[in-house]
PDB file of C-alpha atoms in Angstrom:
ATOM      1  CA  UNK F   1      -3.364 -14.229  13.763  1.00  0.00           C
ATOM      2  CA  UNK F   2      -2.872 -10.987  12.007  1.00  0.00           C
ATOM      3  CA  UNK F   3      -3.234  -9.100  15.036  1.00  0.00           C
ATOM      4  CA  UNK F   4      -1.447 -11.429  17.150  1.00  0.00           C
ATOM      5  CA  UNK F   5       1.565 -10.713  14.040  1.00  0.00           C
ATOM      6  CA  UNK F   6       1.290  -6.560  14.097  1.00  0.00           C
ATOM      7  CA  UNK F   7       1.690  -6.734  17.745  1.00  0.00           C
ATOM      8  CA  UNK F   8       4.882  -8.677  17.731  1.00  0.00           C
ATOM      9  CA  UNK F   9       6.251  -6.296  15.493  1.00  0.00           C
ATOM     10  CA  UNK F  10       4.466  -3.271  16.599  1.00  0.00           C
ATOM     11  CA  UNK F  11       7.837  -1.526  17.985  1.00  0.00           C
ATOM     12  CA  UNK F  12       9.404  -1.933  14.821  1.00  0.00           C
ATOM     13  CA  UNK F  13       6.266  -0.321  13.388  1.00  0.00           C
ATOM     14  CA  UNK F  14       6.097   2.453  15.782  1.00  0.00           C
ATOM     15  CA  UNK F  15       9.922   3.509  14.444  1.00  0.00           C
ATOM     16  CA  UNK F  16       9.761   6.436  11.741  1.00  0.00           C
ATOM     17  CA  UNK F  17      12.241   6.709   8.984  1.00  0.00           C
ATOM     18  CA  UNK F  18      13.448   9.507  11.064  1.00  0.00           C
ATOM     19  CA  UNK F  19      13.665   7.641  14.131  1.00  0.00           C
ATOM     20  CA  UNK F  20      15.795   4.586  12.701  1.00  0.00           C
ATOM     21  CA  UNK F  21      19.803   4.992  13.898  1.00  0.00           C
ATOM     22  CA  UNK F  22      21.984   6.492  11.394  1.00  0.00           C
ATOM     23  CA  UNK F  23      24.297   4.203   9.793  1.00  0.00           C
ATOM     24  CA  UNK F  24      27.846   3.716  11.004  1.00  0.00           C
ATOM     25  CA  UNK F  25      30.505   5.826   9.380  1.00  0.00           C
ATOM     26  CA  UNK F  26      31.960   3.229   7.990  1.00  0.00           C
ATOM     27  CA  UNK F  27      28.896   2.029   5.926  1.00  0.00           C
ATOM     28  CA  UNK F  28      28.044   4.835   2.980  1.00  0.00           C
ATOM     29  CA  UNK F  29      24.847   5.313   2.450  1.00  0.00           C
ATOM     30  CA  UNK F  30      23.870   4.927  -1.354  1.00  0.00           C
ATOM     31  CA  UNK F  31      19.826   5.921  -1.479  1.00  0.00           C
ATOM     32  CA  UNK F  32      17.696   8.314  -0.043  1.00  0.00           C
ATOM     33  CA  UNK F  33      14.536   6.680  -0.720  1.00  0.00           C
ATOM     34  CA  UNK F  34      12.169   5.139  -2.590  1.00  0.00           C
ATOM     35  CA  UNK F  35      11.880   6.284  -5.805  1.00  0.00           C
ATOM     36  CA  UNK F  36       8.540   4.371  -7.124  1.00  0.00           C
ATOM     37  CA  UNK F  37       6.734   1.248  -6.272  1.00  0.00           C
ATOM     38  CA  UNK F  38       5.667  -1.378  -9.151  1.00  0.00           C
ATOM     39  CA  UNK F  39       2.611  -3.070  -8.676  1.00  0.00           C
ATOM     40  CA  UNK F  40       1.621  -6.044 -10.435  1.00  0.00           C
ATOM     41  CA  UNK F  41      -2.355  -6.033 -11.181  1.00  0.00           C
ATOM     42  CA  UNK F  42      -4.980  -8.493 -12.668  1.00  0.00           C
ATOM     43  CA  UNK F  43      -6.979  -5.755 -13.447  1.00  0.00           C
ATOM     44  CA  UNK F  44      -5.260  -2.809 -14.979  1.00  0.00           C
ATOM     45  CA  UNK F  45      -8.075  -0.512 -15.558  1.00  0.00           C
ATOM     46  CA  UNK F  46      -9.609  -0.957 -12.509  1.00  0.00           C
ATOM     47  CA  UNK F  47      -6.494  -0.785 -10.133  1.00  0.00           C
ATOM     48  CA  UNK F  48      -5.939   2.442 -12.216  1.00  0.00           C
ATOM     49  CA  UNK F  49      -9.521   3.507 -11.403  1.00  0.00           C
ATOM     50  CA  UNK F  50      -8.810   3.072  -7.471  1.00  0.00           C
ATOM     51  CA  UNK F  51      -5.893   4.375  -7.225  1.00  0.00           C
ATOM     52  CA  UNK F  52      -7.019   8.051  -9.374  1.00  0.00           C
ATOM     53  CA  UNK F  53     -10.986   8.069  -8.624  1.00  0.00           C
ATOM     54  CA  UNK F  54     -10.464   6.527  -4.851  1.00  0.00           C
ATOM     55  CA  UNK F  55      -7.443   7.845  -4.251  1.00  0.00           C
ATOM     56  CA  UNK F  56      -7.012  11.055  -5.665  1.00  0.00           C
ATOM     57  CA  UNK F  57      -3.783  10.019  -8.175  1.00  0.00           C
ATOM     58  CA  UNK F  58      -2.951  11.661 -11.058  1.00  0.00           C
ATOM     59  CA  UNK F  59      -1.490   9.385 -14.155  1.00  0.00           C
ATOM     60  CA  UNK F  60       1.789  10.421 -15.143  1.00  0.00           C
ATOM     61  CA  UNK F  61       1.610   8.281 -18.059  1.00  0.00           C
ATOM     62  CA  UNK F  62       0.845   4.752 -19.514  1.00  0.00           C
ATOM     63  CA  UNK F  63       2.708   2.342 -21.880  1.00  0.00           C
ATOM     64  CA  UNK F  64       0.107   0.498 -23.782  1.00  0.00           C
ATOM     65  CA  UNK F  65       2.402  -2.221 -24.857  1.00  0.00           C
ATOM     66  CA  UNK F  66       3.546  -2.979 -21.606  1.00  0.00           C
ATOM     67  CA  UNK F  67       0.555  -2.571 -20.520  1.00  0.00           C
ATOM     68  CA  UNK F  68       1.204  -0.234 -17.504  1.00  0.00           C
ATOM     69  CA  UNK F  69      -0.351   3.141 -15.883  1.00  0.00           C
ATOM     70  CA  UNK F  70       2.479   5.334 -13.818  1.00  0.00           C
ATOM     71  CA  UNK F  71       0.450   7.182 -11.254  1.00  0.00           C
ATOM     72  CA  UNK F  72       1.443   9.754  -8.209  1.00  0.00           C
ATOM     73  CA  UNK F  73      -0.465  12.033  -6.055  1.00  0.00           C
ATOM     74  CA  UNK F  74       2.975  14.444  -6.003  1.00  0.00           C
ATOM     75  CA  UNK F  75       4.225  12.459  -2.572  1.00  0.00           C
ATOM     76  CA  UNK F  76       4.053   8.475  -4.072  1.00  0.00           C
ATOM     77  CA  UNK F  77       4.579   7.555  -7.560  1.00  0.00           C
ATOM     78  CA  UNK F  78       3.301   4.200  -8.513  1.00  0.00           C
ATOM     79  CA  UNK F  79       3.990   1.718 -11.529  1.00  0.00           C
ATOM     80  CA  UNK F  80       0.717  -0.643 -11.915  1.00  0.00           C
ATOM     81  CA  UNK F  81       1.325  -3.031 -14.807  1.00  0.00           C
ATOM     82  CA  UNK F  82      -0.853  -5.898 -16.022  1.00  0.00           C
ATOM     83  CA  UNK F  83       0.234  -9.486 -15.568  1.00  0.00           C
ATOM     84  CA  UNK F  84       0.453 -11.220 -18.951  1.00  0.00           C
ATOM     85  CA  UNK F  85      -1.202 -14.272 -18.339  1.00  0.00           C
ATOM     86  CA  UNK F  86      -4.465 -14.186 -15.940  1.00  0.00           C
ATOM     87  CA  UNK F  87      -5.021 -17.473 -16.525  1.00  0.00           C
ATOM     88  CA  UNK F  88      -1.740 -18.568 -14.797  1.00  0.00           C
ATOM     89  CA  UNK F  89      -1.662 -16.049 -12.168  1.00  0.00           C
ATOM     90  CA  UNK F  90      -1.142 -17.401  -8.569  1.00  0.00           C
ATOM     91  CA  UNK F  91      -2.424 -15.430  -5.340  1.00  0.00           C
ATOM     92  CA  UNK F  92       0.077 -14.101  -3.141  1.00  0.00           C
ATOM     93  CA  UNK F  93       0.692 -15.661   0.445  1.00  0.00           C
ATOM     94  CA  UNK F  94       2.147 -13.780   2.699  1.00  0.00           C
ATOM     95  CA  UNK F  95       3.337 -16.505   4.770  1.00  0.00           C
ATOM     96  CA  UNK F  96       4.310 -18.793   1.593  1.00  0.00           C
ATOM     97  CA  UNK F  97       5.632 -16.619  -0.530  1.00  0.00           C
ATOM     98  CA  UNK F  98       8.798 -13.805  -0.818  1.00  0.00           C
ATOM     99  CA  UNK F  99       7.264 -10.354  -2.397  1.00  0.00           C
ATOM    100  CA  UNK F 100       5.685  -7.262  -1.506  1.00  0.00           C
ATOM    101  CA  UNK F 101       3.896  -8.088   1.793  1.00  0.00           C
ATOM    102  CA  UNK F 102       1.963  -4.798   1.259  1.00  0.00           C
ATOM    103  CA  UNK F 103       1.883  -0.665   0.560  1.00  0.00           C
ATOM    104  CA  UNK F 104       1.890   1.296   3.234  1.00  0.00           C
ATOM    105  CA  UNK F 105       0.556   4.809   2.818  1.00  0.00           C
ATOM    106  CA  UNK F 106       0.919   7.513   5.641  1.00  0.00           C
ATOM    107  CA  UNK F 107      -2.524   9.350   6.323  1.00  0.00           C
ATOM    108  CA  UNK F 108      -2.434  13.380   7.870  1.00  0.00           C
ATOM    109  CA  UNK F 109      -4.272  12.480  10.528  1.00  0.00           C
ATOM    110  CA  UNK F 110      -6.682  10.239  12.694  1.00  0.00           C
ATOM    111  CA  UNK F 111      -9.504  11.884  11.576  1.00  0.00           C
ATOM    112  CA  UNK F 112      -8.756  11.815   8.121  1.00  0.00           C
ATOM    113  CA  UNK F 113      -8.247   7.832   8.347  1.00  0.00           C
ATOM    114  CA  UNK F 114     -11.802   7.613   9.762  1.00  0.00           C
ATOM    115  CA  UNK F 115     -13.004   9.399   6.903  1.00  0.00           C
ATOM    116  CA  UNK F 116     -10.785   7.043   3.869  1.00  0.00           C
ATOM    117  CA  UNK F 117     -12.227   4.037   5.874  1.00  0.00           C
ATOM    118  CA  UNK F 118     -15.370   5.572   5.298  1.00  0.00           C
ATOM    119  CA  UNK F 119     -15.090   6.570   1.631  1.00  0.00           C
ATOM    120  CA  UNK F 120     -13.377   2.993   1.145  1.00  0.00           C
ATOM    121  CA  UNK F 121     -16.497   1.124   2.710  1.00  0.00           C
ATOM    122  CA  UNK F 122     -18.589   2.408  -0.217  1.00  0.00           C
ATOM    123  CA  UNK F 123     -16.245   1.024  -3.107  1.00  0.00           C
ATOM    124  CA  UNK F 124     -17.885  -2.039  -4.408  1.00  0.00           C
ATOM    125  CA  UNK F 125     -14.351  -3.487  -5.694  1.00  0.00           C
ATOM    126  CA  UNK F 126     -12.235  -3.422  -2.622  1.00  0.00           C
ATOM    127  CA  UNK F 127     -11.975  -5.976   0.534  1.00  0.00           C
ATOM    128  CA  UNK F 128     -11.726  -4.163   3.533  1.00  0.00           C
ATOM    129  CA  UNK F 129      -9.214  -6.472   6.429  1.00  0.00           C
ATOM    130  CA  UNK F 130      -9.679  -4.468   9.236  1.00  0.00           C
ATOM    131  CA  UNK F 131     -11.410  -0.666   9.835  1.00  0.00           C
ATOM    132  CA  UNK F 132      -8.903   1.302  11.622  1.00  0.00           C
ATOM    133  CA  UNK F 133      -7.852   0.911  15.272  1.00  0.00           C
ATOM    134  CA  UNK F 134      -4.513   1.065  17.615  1.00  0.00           C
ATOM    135  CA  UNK F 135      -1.031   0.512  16.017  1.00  0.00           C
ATOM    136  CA  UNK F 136      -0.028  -1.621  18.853  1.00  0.00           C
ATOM    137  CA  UNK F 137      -0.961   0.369  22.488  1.00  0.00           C
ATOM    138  CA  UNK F 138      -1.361   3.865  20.019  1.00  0.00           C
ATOM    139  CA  UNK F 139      -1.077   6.617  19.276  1.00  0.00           C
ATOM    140  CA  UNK F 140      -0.918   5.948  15.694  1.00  0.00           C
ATOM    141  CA  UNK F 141      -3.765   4.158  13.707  1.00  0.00           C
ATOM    142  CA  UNK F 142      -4.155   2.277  10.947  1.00  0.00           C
ATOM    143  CA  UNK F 143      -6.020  -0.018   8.882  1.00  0.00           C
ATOM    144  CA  UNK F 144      -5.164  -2.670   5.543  1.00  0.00           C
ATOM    145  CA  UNK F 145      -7.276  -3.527   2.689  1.00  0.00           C
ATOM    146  CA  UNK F 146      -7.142  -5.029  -0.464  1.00  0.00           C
ATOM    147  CA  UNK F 147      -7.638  -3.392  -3.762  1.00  0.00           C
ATOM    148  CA  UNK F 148      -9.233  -4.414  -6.782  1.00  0.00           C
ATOM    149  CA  UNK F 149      -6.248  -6.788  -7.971  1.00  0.00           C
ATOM    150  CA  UNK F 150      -5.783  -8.174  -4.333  1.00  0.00           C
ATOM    151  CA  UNK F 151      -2.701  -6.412  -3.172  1.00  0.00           C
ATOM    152  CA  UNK F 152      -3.097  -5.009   0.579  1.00  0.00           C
ATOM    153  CA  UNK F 153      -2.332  -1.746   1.214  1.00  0.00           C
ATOM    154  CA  UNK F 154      -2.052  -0.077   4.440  1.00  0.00           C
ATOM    155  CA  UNK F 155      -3.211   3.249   5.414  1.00  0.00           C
ATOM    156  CA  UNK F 156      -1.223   4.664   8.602  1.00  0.00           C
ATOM    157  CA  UNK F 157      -1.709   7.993  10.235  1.00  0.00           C
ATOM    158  CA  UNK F 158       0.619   8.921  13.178  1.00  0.00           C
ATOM    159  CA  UNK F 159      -0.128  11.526  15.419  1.00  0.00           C
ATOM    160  CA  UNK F 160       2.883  14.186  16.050  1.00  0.00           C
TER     161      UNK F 160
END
């Protein structure tokens, strides 16, 4: 089904930022991008430790009373805070449910997806979805997991 979902959208996929039409003249446009991305996590510390020790992030910062670590690796800032209740916490659906669907992080290159999928396969604490393979009919690659909290991210890498 997941498959069968990417493909139908695959062309919109495909598009870049760069490749998306300007917007009319008569429509101003107010941002230039995103600024962070909030995360919310089950597991604070070890979200944090995926993102920095997996990853390669840096923390910014943290707000103990929030609780929340702000993380970036100079390209992506991200806000992971702690839900207050675990107790009452419900999975996300992403066919029930309006939210984040999932991150999507841009890779250098093919080869350099091959070797995260690689380096992600030995991570006790993650749930890989699917090992990388064909955006659509290609060029560009990709593959989603789940970290330790359950949110999917994506990892993308488009050939120039």
């Amino acid at each position: 089904m997941l498959k069968h979902t990417l493909l139908s959208i695959t062309p919109l996929l495909i598009l870049s930022a760069s490749a998306i039409a300007e917007p009319s003249n008569k429509v101003k446009n107010w941002v230039g991008g995103i600024d962070h991305l909030g995360l919310t996590v089950s597991d604070l510390n070890s979200s944090k430790v995926f993102f920095t020790d997996v990853l390669g992030f840096k923390v910014l910062g943290n707000d103990p009373t929030y609780p929340a670590y702000f993380l970036s690796n100079k390209k992506t800032t991200i806000t992971l805070w702690r839900i207050k209740n675990n107790e009452k916490r419900v999975e996300f659906n992403r066919a029930e449910n309006v939210g984040l669907h999932h991150l999507a992080l841009s890779v250098e290159s093919i080869e350099k997806l091959s070797r995260l999928h690689k380096h992600l396969k030995m991570q006790n604490n993650i749930t890989i979805e699917f090992a990388p393979e064909n955006l659509g009919k290609g060029p560009a690659q990709h593959m989603m997991i789940r970290e330790p909290s359950g949110n999917r991210i994506e990892f993308i890498a488009r050939p120039i």
